[in-house]
PDB file of C-alpha atoms in Angstrom:
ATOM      1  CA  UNK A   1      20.599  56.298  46.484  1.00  0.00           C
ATOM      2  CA  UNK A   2      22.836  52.957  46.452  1.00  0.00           C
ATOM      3  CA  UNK A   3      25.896  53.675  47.307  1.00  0.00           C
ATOM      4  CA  UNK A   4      27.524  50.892  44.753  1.00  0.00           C
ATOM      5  CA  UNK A   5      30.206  49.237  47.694  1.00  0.00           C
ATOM      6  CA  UNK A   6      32.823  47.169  45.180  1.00  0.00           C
ATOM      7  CA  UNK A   7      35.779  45.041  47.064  1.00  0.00           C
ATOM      8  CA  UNK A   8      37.339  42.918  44.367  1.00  0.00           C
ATOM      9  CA  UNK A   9      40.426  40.885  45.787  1.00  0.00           C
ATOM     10  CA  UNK A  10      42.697  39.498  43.477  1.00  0.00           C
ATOM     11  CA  UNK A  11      45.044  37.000  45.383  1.00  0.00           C
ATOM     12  CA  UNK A  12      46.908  36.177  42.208  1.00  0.00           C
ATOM     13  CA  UNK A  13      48.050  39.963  41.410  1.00  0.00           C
ATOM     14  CA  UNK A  14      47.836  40.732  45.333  1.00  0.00           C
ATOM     15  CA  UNK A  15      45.903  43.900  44.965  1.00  0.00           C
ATOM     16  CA  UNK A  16      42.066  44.471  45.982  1.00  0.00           C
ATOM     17  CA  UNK A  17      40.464  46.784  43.853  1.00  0.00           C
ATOM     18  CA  UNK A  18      38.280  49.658  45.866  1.00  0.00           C
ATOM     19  CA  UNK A  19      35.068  51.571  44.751  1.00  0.00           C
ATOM     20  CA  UNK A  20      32.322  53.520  46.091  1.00  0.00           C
ATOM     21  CA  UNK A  21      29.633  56.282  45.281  1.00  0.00           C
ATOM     22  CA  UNK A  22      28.895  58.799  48.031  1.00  0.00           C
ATOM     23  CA  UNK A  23      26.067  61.377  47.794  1.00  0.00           C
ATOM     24  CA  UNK A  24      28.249  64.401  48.302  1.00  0.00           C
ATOM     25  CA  UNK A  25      30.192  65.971  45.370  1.00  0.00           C
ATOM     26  CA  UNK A  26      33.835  65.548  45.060  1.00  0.00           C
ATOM     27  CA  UNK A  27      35.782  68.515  46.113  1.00  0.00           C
ATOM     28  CA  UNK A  28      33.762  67.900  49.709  1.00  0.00           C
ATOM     29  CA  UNK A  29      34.883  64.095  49.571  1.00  0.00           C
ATOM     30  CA  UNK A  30      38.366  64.801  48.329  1.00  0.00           C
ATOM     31  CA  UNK A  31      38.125  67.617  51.804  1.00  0.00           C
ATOM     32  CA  UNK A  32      37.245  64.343  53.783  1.00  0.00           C
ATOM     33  CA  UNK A  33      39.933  62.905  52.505  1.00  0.00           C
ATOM     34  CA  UNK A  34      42.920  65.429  52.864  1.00  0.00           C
ATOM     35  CA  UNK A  35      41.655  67.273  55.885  1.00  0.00           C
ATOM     36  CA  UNK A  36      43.137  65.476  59.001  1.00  0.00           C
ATOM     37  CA  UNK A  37      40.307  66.726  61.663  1.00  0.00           C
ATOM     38  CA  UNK A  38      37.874  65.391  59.012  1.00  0.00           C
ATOM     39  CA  UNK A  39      39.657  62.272  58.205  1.00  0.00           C
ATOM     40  CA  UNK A  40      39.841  61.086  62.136  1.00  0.00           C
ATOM     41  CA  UNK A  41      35.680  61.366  62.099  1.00  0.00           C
ATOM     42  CA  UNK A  42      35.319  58.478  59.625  1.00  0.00           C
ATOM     43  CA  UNK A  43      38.570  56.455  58.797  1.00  0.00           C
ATOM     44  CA  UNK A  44      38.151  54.287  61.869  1.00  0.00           C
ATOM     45  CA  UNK A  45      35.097  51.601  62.014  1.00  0.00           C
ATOM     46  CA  UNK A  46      33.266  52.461  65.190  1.00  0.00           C
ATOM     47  CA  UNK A  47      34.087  52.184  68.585  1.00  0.00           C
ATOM     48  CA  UNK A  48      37.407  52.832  67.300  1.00  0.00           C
ATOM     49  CA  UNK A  49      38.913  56.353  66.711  1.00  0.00           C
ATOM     50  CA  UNK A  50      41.975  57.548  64.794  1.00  0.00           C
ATOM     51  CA  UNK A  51      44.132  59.950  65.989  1.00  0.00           C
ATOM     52  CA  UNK A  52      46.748  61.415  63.809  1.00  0.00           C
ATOM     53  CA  UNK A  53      50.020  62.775  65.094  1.00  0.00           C
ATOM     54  CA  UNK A  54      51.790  63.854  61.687  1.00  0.00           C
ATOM     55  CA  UNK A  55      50.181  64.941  58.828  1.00  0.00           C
ATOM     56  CA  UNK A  56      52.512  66.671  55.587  1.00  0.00           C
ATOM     57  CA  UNK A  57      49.987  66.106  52.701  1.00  0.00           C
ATOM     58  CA  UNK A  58      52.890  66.846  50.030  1.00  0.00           C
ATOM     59  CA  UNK A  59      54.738  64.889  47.597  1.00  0.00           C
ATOM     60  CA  UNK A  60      57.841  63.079  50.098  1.00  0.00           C
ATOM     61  CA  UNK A  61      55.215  63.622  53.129  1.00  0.00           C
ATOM     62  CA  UNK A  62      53.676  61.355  55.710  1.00  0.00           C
ATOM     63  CA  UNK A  63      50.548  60.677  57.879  1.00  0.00           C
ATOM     64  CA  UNK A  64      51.432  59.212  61.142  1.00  0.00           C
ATOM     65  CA  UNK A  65      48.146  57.787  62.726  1.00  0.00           C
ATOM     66  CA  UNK A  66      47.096  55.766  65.039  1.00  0.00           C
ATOM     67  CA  UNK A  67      43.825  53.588  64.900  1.00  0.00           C
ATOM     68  CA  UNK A  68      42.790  53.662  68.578  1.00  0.00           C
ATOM     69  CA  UNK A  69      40.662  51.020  70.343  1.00  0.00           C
ATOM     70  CA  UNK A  70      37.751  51.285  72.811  1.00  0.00           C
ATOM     71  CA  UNK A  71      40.935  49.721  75.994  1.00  0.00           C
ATOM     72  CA  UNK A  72      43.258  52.450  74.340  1.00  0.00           C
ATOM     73  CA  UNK A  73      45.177  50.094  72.252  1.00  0.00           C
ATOM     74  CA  UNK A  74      46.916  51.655  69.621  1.00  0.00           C
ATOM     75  CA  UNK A  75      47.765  50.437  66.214  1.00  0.00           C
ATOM     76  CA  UNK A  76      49.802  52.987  64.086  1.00  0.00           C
ATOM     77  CA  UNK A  77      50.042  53.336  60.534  1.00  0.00           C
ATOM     78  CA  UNK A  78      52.343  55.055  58.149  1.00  0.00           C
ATOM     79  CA  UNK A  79      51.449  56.622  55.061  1.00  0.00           C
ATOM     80  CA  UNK A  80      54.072  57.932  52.526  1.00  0.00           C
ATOM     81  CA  UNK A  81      52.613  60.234  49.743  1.00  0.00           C
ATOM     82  CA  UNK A  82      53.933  59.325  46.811  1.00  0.00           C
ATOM     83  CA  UNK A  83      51.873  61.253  44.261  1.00  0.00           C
ATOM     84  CA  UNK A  84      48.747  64.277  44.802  1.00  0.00           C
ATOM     85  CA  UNK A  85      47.190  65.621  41.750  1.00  0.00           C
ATOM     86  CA  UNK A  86      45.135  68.140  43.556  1.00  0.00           C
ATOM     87  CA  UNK A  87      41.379  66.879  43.854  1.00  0.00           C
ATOM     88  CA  UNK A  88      40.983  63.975  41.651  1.00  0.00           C
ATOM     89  CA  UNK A  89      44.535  61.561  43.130  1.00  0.00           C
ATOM     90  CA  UNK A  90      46.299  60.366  45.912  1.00  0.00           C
ATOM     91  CA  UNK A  91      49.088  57.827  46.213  1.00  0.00           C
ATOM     92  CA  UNK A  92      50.853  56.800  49.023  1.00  0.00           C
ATOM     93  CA  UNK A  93      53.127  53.812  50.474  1.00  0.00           C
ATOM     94  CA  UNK A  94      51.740  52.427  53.379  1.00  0.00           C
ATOM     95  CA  UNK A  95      53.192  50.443  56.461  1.00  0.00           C
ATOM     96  CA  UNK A  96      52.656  49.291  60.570  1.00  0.00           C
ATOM     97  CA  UNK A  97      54.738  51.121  62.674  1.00  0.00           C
ATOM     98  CA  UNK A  98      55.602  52.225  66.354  1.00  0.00           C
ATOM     99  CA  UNK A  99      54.335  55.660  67.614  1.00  0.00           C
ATOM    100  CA  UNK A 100      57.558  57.729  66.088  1.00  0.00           C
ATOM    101  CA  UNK A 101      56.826  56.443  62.512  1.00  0.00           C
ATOM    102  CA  UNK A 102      59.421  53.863  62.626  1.00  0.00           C
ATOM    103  CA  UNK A 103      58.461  50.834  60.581  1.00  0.00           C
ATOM    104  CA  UNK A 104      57.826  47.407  62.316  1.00  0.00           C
ATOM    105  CA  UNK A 105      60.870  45.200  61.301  1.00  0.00           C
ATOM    106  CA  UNK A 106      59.883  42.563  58.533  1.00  0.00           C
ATOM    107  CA  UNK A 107      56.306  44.147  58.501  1.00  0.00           C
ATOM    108  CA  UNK A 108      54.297  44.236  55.543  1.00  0.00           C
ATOM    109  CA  UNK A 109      54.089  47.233  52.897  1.00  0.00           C
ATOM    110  CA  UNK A 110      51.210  48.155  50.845  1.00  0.00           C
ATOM    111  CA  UNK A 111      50.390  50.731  47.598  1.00  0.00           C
ATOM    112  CA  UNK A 112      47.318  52.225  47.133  1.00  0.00           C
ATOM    113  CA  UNK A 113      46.224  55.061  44.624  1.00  0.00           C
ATOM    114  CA  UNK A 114      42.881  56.287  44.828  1.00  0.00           C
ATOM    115  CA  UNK A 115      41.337  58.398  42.373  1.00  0.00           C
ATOM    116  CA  UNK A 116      38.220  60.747  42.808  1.00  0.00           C
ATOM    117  CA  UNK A 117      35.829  61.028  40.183  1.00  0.00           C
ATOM    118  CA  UNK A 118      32.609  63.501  39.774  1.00  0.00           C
ATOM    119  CA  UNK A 119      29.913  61.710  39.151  1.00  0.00           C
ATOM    120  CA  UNK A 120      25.932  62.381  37.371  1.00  0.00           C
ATOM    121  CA  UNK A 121      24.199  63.888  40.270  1.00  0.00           C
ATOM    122  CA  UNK A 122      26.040  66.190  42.113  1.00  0.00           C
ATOM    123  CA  UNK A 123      27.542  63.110  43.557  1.00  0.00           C
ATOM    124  CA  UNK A 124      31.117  61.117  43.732  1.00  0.00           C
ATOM    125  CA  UNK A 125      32.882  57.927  43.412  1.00  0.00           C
ATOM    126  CA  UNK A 126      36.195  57.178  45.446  1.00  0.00           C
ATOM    127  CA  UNK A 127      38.386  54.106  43.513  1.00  0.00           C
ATOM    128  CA  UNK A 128      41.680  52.704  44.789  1.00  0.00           C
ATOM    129  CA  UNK A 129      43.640  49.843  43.999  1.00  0.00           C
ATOM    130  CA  UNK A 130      45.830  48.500  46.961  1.00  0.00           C
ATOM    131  CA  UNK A 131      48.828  46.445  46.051  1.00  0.00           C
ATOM    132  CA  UNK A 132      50.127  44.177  48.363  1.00  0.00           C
ATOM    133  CA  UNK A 133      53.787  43.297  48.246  1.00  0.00           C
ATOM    134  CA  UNK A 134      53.683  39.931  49.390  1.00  0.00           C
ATOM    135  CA  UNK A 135      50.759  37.176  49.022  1.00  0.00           C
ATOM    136  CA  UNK A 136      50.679  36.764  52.958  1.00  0.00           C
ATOM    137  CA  UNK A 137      49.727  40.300  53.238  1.00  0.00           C
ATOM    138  CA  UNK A 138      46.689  40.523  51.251  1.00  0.00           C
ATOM    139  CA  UNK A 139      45.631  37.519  53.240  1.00  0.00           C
ATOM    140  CA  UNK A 140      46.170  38.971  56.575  1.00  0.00           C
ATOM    141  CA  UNK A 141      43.780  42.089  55.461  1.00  0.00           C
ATOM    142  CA  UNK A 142      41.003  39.872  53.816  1.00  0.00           C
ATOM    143  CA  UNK A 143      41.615  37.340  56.962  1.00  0.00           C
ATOM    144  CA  UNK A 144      41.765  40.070  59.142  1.00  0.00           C
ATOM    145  CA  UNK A 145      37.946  41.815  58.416  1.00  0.00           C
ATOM    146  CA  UNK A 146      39.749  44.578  56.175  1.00  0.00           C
ATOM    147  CA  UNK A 147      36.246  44.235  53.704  1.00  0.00           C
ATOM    148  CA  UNK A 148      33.897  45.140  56.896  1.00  0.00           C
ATOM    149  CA  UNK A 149      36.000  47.716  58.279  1.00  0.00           C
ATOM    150  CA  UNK A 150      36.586  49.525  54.662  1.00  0.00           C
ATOM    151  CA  UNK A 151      32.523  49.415  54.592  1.00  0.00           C
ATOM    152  CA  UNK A 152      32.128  50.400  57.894  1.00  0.00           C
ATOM    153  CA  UNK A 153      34.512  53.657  57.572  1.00  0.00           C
ATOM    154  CA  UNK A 154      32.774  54.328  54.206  1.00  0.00           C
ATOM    155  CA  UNK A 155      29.411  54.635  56.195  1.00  0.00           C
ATOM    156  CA  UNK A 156      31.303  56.825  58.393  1.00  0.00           C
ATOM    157  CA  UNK A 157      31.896  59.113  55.678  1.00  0.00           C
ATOM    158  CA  UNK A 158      28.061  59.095  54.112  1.00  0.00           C
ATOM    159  CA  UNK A 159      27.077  60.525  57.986  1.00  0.00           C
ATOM    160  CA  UNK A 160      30.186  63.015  58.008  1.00  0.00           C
ATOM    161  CA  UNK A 161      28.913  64.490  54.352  1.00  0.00           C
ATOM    162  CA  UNK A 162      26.078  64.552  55.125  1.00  0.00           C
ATOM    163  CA  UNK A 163      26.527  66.958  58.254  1.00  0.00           C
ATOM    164  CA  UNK A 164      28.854  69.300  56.634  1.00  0.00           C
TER     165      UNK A 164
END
């Protein structure tokens, strides 16, 4: 089954607009998705890992992660959840930051709400929209292989549903 991989950027309204169909049905993708020891076996595009060192999946809470390179290089990321509607939404505010969650000074900020939708088939479709604060930003992710890696992660999480 296709798996229908949409990346729309939109430089003028600074968001790129997310979707994609997995073959798994959506309370085990949403798990994928709000499970940190399942979320570190896909979010990263291979050789790289992720490694998360907070996770408070509430309303006010934050993921503190780190994508991890193959030298040990560490990039971390913070996530802010701003909204959860149990199983079908997540929103969150996301920025760089050092390893104790403190933002990088001037760095950029980013908003993405994703929304997880059954689908005919016993099957799923994961759509976010990611809005980018400044144009620069969404620049520096399209520049910056953002497209590949999203892809790459996604196949990630067809092999991790498909050996739960």
């Amino acid at each position: 089954m296709t798996n229908n991989f949409v990346f729309e950027p939109d430089l003028a309204a600074k968001k790129i607009y997310i979707s994609r169909e997995f073959n798994a049905p959506v309370e085990k993708v949403w798990r994928a998705w709000t499970e940190p020891a399942l979320i570190e076996k896909w979010i990263a595009p291979k050789p790289w890992t992720a490694e998360t060192k907070t996770w408070d999946f509430t309303v006010g809470g934050v993921w503190l992660y780190a994508m991890v390179g193959t030298d040990g290089q560490r990039f971390w990321v913070y996530a802010l959840f701003t909204a959860i509607e149990n199983g079908s939404a997540i929103s969150t505010t996301g920025m760089f930051c050092d390893g104790d969650g403190n933002p990088v000074a001037g760095g950029p900020k980013s908003y993405r709400d994703t929304k997880f939708l059954s689908i005919d088939g016993n099957r799923s479709k994961v759509a976010s929209v990611i809005t980018f604060e400044e144009e620069s930003t969404i620049k520096m992710f399209m520049d910056g292989g953002f497209k590949q890696g999203t892809g790459a992660s996604f196949n990630n999480l067809d092999e991790l549903l498909a050996s739960e």
